PDB file of C-alpha atoms in Angstrom:
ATOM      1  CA  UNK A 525     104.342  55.624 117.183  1.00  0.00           C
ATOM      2  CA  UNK A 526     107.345  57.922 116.819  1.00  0.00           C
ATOM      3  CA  UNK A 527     108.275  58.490 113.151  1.00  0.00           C
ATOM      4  CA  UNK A 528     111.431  59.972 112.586  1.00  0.00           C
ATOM      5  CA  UNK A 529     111.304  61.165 109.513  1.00  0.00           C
ATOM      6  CA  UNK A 530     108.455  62.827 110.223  1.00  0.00           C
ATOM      7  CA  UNK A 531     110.282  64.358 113.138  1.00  0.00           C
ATOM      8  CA  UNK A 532     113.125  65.493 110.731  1.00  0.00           C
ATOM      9  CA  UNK A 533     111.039  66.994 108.583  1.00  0.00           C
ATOM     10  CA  UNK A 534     109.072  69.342 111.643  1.00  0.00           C
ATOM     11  CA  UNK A 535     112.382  70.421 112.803  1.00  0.00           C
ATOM     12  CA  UNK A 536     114.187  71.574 109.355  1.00  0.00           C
ATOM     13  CA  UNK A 537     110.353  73.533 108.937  1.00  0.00           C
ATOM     14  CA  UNK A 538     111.061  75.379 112.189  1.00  0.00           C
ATOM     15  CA  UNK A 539     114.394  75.748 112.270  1.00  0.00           C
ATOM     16  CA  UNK A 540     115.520  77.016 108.683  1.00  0.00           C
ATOM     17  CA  UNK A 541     118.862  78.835 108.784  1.00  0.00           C
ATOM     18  CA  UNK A 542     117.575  81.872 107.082  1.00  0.00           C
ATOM     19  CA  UNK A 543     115.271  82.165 109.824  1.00  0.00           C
ATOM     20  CA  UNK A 544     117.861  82.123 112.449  1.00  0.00           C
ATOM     21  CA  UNK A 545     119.658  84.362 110.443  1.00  0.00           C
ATOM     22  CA  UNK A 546     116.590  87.066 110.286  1.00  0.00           C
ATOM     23  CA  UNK A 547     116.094  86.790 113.595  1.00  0.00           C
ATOM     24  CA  UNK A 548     119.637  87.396 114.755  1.00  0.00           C
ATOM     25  CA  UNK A 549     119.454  90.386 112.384  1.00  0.00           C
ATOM     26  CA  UNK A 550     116.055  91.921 114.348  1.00  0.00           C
ATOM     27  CA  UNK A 551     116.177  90.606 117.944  1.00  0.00           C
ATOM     28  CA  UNK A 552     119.327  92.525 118.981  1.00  0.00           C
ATOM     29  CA  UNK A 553     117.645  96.013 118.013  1.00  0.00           C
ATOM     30  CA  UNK A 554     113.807  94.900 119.330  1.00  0.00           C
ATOM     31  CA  UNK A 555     116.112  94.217 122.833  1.00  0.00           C
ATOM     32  CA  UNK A 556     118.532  96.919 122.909  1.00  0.00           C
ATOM     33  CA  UNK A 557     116.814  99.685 122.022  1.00  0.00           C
ATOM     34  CA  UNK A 558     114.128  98.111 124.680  1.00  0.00           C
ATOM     35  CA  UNK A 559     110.741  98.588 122.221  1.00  0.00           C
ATOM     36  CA  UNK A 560     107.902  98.003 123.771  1.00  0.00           C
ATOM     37  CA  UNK A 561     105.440  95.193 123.045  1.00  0.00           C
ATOM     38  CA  UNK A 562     103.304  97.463 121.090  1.00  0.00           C
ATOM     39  CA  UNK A 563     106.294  98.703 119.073  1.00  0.00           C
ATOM     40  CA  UNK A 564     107.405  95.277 118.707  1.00  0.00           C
ATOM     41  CA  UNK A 565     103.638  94.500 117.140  1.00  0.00           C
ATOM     42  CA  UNK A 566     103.876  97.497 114.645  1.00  0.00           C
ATOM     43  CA  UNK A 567     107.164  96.613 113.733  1.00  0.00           C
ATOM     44  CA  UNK A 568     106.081  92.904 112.819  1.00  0.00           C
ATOM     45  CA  UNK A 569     103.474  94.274 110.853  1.00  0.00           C
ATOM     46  CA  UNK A 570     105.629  96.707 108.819  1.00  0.00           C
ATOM     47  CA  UNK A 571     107.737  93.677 108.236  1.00  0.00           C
ATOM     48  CA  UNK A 572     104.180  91.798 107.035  1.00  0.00           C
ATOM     49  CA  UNK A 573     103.177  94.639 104.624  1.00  0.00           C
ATOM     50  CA  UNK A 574     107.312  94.986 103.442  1.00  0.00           C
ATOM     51  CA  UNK A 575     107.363  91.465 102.680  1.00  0.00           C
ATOM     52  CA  UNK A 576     104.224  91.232 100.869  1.00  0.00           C
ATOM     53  CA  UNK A 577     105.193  94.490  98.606  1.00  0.00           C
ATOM     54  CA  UNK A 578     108.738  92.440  98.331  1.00  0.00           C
ATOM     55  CA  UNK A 579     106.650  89.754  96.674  1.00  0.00           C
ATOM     56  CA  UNK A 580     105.105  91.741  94.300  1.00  0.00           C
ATOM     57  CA  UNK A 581     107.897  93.270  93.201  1.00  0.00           C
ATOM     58  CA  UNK A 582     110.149  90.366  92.630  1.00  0.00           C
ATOM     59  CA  UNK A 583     107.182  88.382  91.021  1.00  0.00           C
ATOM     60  CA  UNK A 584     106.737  91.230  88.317  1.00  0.00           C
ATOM     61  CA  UNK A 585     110.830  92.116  88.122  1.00  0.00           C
ATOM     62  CA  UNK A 586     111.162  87.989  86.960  1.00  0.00           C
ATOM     63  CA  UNK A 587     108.173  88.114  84.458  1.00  0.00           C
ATOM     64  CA  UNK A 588     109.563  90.529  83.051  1.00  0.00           C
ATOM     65  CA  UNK A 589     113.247  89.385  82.591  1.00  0.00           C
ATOM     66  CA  UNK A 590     112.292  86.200  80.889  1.00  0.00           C
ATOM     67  CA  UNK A 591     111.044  87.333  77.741  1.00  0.00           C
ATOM     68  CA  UNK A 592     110.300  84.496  75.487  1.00  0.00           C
ATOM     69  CA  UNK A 593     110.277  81.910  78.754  1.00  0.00           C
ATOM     70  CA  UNK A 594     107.575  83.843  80.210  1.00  0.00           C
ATOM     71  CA  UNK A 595     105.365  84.447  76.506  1.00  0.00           C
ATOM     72  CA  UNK A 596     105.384  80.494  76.400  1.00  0.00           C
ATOM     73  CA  UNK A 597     103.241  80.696  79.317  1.00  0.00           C
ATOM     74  CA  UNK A 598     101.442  82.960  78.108  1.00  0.00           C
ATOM     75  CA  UNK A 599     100.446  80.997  74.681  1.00  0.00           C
ATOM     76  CA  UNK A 600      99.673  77.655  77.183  1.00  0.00           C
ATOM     77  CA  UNK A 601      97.582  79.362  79.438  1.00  0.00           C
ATOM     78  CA  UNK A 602      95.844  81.467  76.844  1.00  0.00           C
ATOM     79  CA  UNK A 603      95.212  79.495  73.874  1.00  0.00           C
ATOM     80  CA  UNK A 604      93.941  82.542  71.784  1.00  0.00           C
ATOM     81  CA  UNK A 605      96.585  83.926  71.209  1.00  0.00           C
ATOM     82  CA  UNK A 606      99.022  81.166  69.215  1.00  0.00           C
ATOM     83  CA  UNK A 607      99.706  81.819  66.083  1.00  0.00           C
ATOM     84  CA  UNK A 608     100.186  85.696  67.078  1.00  0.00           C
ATOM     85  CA  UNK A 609     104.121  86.750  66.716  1.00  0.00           C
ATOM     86  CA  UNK A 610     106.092  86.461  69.459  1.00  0.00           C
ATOM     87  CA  UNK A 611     106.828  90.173  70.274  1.00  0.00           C
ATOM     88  CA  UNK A 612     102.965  90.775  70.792  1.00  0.00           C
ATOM     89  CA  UNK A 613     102.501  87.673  73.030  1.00  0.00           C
ATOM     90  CA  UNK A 614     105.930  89.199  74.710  1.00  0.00           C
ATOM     91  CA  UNK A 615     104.124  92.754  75.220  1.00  0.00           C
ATOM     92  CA  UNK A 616     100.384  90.939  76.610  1.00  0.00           C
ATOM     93  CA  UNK A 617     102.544  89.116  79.123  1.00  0.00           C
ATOM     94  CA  UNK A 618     104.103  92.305  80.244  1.00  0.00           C
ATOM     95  CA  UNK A 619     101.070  93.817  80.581  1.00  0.00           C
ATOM     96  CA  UNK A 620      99.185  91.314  82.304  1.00  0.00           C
ATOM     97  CA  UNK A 621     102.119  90.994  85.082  1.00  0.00           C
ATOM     98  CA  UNK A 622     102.730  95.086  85.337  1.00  0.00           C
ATOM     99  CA  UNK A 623      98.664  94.912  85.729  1.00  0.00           C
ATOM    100  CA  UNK A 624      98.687  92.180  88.638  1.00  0.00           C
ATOM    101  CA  UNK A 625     101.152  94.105  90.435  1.00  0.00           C
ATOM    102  CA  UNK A 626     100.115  97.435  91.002  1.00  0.00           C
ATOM    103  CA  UNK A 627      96.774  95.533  91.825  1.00  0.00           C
ATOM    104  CA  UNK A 628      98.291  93.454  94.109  1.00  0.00           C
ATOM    105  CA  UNK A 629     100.283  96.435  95.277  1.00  0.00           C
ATOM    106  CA  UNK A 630      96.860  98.173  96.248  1.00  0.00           C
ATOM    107  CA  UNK A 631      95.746  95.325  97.432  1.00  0.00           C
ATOM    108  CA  UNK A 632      98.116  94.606  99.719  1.00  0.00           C
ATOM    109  CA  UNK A 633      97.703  98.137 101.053  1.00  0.00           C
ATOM    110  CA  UNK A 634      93.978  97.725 101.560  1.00  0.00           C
ATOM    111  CA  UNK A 635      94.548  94.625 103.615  1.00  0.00           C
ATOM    112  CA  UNK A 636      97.110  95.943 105.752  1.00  0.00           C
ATOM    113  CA  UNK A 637      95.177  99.002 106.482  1.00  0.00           C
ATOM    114  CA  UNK A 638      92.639  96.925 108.218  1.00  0.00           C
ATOM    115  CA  UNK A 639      95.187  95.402 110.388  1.00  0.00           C
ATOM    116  CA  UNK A 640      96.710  98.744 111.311  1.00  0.00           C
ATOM    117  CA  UNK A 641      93.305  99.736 112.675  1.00  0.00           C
ATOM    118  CA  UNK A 642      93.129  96.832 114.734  1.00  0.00           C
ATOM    119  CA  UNK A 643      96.406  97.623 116.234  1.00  0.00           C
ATOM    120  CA  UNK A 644      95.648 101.273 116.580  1.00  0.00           C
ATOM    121  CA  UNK A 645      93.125 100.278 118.761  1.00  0.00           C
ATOM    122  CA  UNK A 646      94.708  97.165 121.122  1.00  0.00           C
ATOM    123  CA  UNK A 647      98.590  98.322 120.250  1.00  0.00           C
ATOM    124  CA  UNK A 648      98.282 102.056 120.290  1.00  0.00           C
ATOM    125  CA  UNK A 649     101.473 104.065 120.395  1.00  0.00           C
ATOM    126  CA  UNK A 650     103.075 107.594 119.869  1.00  0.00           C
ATOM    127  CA  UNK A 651     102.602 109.323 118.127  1.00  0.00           C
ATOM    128  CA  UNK A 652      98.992 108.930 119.074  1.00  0.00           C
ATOM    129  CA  UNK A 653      98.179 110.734 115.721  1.00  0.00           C
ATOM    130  CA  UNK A 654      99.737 108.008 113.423  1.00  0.00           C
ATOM    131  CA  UNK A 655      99.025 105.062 115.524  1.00  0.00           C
ATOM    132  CA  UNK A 656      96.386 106.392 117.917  1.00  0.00           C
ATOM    133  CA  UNK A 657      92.940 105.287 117.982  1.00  0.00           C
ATOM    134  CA  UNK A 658      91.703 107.841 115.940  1.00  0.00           C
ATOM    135  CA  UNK A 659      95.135 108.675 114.384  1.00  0.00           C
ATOM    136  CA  UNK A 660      95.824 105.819 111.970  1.00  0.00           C
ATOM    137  CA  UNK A 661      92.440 105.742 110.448  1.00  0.00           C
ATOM    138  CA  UNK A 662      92.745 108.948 109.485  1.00  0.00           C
ATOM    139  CA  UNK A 663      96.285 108.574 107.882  1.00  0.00           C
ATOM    140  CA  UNK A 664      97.201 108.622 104.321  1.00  0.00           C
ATOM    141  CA  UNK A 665      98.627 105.133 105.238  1.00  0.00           C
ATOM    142  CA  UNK A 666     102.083 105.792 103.406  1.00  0.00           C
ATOM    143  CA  UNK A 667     103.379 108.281 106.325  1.00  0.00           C
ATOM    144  CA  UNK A 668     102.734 105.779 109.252  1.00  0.00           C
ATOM    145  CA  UNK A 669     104.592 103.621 106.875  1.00  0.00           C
ATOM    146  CA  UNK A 670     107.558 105.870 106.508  1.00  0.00           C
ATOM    147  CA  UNK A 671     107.881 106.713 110.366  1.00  0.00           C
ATOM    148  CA  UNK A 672     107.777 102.885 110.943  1.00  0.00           C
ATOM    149  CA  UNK A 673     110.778 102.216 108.723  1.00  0.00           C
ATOM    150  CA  UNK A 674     112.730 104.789 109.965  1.00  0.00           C
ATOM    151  CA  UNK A 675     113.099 102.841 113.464  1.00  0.00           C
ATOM    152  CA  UNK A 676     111.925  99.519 112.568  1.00  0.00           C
ATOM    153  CA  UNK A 677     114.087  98.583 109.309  1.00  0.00           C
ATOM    154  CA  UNK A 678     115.949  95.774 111.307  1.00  0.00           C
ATOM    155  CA  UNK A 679     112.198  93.335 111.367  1.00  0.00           C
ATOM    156  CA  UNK A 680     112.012  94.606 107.791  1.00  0.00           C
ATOM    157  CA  UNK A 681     115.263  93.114 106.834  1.00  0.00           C
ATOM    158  CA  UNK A 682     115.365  90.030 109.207  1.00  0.00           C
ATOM    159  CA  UNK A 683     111.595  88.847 107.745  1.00  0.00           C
ATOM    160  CA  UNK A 684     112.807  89.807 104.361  1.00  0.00           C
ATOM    161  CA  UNK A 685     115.825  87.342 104.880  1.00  0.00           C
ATOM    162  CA  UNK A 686     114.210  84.839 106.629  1.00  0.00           C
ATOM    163  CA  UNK A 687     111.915  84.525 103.859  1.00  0.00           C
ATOM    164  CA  UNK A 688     114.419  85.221 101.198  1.00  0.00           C
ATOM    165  CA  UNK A 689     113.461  81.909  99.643  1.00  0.00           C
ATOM    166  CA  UNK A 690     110.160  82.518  98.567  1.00  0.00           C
ATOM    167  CA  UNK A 691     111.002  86.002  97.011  1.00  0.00           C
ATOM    168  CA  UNK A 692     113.544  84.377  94.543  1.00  0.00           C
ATOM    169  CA  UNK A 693     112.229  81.040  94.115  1.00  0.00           C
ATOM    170  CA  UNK A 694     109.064  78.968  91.905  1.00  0.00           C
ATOM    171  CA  UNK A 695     106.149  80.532  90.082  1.00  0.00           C
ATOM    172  CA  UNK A 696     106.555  84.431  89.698  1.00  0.00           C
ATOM    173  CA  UNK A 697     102.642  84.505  89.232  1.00  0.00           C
ATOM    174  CA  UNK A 698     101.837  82.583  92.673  1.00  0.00           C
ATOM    175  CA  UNK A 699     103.828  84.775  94.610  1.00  0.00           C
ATOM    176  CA  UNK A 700     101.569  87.620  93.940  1.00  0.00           C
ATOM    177  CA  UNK A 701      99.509  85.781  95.847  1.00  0.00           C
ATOM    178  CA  UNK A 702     102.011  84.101  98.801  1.00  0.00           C
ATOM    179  CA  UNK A 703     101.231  86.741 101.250  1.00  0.00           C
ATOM    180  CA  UNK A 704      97.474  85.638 101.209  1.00  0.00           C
ATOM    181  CA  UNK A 705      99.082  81.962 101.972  1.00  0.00           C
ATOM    182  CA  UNK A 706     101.983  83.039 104.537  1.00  0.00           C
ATOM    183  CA  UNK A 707     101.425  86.609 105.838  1.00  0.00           C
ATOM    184  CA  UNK A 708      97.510  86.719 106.584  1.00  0.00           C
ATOM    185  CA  UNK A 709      98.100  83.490 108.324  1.00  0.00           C
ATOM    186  CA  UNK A 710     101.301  84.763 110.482  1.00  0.00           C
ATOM    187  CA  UNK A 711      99.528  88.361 110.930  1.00  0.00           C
ATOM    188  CA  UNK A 712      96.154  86.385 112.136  1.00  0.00           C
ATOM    189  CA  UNK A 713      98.361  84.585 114.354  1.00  0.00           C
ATOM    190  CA  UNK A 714      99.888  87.483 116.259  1.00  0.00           C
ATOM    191  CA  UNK A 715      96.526  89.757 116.349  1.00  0.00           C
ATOM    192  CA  UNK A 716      95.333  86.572 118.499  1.00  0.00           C
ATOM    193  CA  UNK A 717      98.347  85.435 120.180  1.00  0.00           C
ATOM    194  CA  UNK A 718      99.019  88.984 121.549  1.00  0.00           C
ATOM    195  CA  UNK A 719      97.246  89.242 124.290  1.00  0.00           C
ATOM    196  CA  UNK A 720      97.768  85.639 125.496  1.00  0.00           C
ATOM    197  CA  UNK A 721     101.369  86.253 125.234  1.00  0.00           C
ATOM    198  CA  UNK A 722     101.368  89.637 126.988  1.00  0.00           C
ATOM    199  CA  UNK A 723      98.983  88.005 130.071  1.00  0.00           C
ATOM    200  CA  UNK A 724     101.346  85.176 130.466  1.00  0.00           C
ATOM    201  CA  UNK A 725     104.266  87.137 130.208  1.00  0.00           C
ATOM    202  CA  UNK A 726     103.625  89.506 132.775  1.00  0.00           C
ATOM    203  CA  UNK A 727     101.896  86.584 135.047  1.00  0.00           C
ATOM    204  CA  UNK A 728     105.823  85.023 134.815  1.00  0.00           C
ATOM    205  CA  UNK A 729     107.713  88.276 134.764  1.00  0.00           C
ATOM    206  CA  UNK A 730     105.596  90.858 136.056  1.00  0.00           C
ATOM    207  CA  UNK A 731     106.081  94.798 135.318  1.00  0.00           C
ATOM    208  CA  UNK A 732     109.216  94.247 133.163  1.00  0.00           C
ATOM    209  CA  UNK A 733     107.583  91.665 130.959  1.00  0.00           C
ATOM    210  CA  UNK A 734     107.604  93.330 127.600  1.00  0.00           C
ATOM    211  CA  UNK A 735     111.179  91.953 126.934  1.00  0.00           C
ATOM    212  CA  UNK A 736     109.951  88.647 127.663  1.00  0.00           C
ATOM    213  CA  UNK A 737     106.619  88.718 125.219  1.00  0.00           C
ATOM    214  CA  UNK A 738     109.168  90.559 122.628  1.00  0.00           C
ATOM    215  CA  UNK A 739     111.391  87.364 122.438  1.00  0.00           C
ATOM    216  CA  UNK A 740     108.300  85.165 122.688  1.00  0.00           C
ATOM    217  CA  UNK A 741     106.154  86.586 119.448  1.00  0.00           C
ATOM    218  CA  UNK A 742     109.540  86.900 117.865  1.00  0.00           C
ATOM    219  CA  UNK A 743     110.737  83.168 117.779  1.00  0.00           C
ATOM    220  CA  UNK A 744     106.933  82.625 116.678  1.00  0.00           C
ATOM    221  CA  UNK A 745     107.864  85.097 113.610  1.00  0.00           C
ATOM    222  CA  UNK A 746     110.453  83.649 112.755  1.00  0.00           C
ATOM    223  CA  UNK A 747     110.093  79.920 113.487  1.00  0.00           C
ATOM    224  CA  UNK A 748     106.274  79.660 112.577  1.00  0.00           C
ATOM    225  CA  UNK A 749     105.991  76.694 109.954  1.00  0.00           C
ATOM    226  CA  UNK A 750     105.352  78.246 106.454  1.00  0.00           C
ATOM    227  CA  UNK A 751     103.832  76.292 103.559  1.00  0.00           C
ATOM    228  CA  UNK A 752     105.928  77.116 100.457  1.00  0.00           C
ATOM    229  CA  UNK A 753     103.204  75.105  98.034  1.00  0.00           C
ATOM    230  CA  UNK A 754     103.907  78.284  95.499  1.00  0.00           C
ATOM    231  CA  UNK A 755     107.074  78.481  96.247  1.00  0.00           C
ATOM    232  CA  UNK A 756     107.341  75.050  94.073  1.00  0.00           C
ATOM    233  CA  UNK A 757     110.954  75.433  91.553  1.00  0.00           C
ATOM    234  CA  UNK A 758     108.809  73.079  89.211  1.00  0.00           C
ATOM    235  CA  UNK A 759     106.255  75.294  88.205  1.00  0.00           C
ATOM    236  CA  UNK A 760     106.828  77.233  85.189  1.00  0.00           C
ATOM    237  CA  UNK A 761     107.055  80.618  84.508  1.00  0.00           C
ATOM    238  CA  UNK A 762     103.326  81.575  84.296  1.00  0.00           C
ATOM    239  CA  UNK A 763     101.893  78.578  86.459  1.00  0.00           C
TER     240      UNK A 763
END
């Protein structure tokens, strides 16, 4: 049986205005400067990595700004330490979230390092000796990075506003870890859906269908269904 409000609910998921937004933002350059399909694939996963490092670094940048909000947390997650004075509960909260994010930092880099072998391999591009084969597992990882931003800043800032929401909003200490719940998931999505979309792409539109699979895998960027669970305003500061 139809259920409307169920209906409602799929359609303000997929169609969030920040998302059209972001993809307003991106699509024009992906189409105008006519990337290719594998440029379009290393430009969503610069956008993967930028957004992860994005969480990070607003997670971290909010612990730290709310002092005595954030050293409550502290004292009910970590019973030890009531009774201590508030300055030194201040200073083990700082530490602990400066410590999560350059791990998560590394992390993040570790992870993403895997996927940019994959695509070196099924998305290879020039130069050959950054995202080659035998060029990007060789890199010091931060240069690809660098020459990827230099062309592909428009996915970097249309997924950074599409997902401007969870950068800003609910637990500072989940979103170290939302990538883990919305990028691995998107990035899985794409290393699988590539070739699928490519195939039927050029079965509808033949030799010029990289425009066609560009528009395609973008709209699935933008408009896949994310689950915000840490995203929650409720939580509290160290939840």
């Amino acid at each position: 049986m139809f259920d409307p409000s169920r209906a409602s609910r799929l359609l303000k998921a997929l169609f969030r205005p920040l998302a059209v937004l972001g993809f307003g933002v991106s699509s024009p350059f992906a189409l105008g400067q006519q990337w290719s399909l594998q440029e379009f694939c290393w430009s969503t996963w610069l956008a993967a990595l930028a957004f992860s490092w994005a969480c990070v670094a607003t997670a971290v940048v909010q612990i730290l700004s709310k002092g005595s909000a954030a050293a409550a947390g502290v004292e009910e997650r970590l019973p030890f330490v009531k009774g201590w004075p508030s300055p030194a509960v201040s200073l083990l909260g700082a530490a602990l979230a400066v410590g999560a994010a350059v791990a998560a930092f590394w992390i993040y880099a570790f992870v993403f390092s895997f996927y940019g072998i994959f695509l070196s391999v099924f998305a290879e591009m020039e130069p050959v000796r950054l995202f080659g084969r035998n060029g990007f597992i060789n890199s010091d990882f931060f240069t690809p990075v660098a020459r990827l931003a230099e062309r592909y800043w428009p996915m970097v800032a249309g997924a950074l506003i599409a997902d401007a929401g969870l950068l800003v909003g609910g637990s500072p200490w989940r979103r170290f870890a939302a990538p883990f719940h919305a990028e691995a998931v998107r990035m899985h999505l794409f290393v699988i859906a590539l070739p699928f979309v490519s195939m039927a792409a050029w079965a509808l539109f033949g030799r010029n269908y990289s425009p066609a699979a560009i528009l395609l895998l973008s709209l699935l960027f933008y408009f896949f269904p994310r689950k915000s669970a840490f995203a929650n305003p409720k939580t509290s500061a160290i939840s």
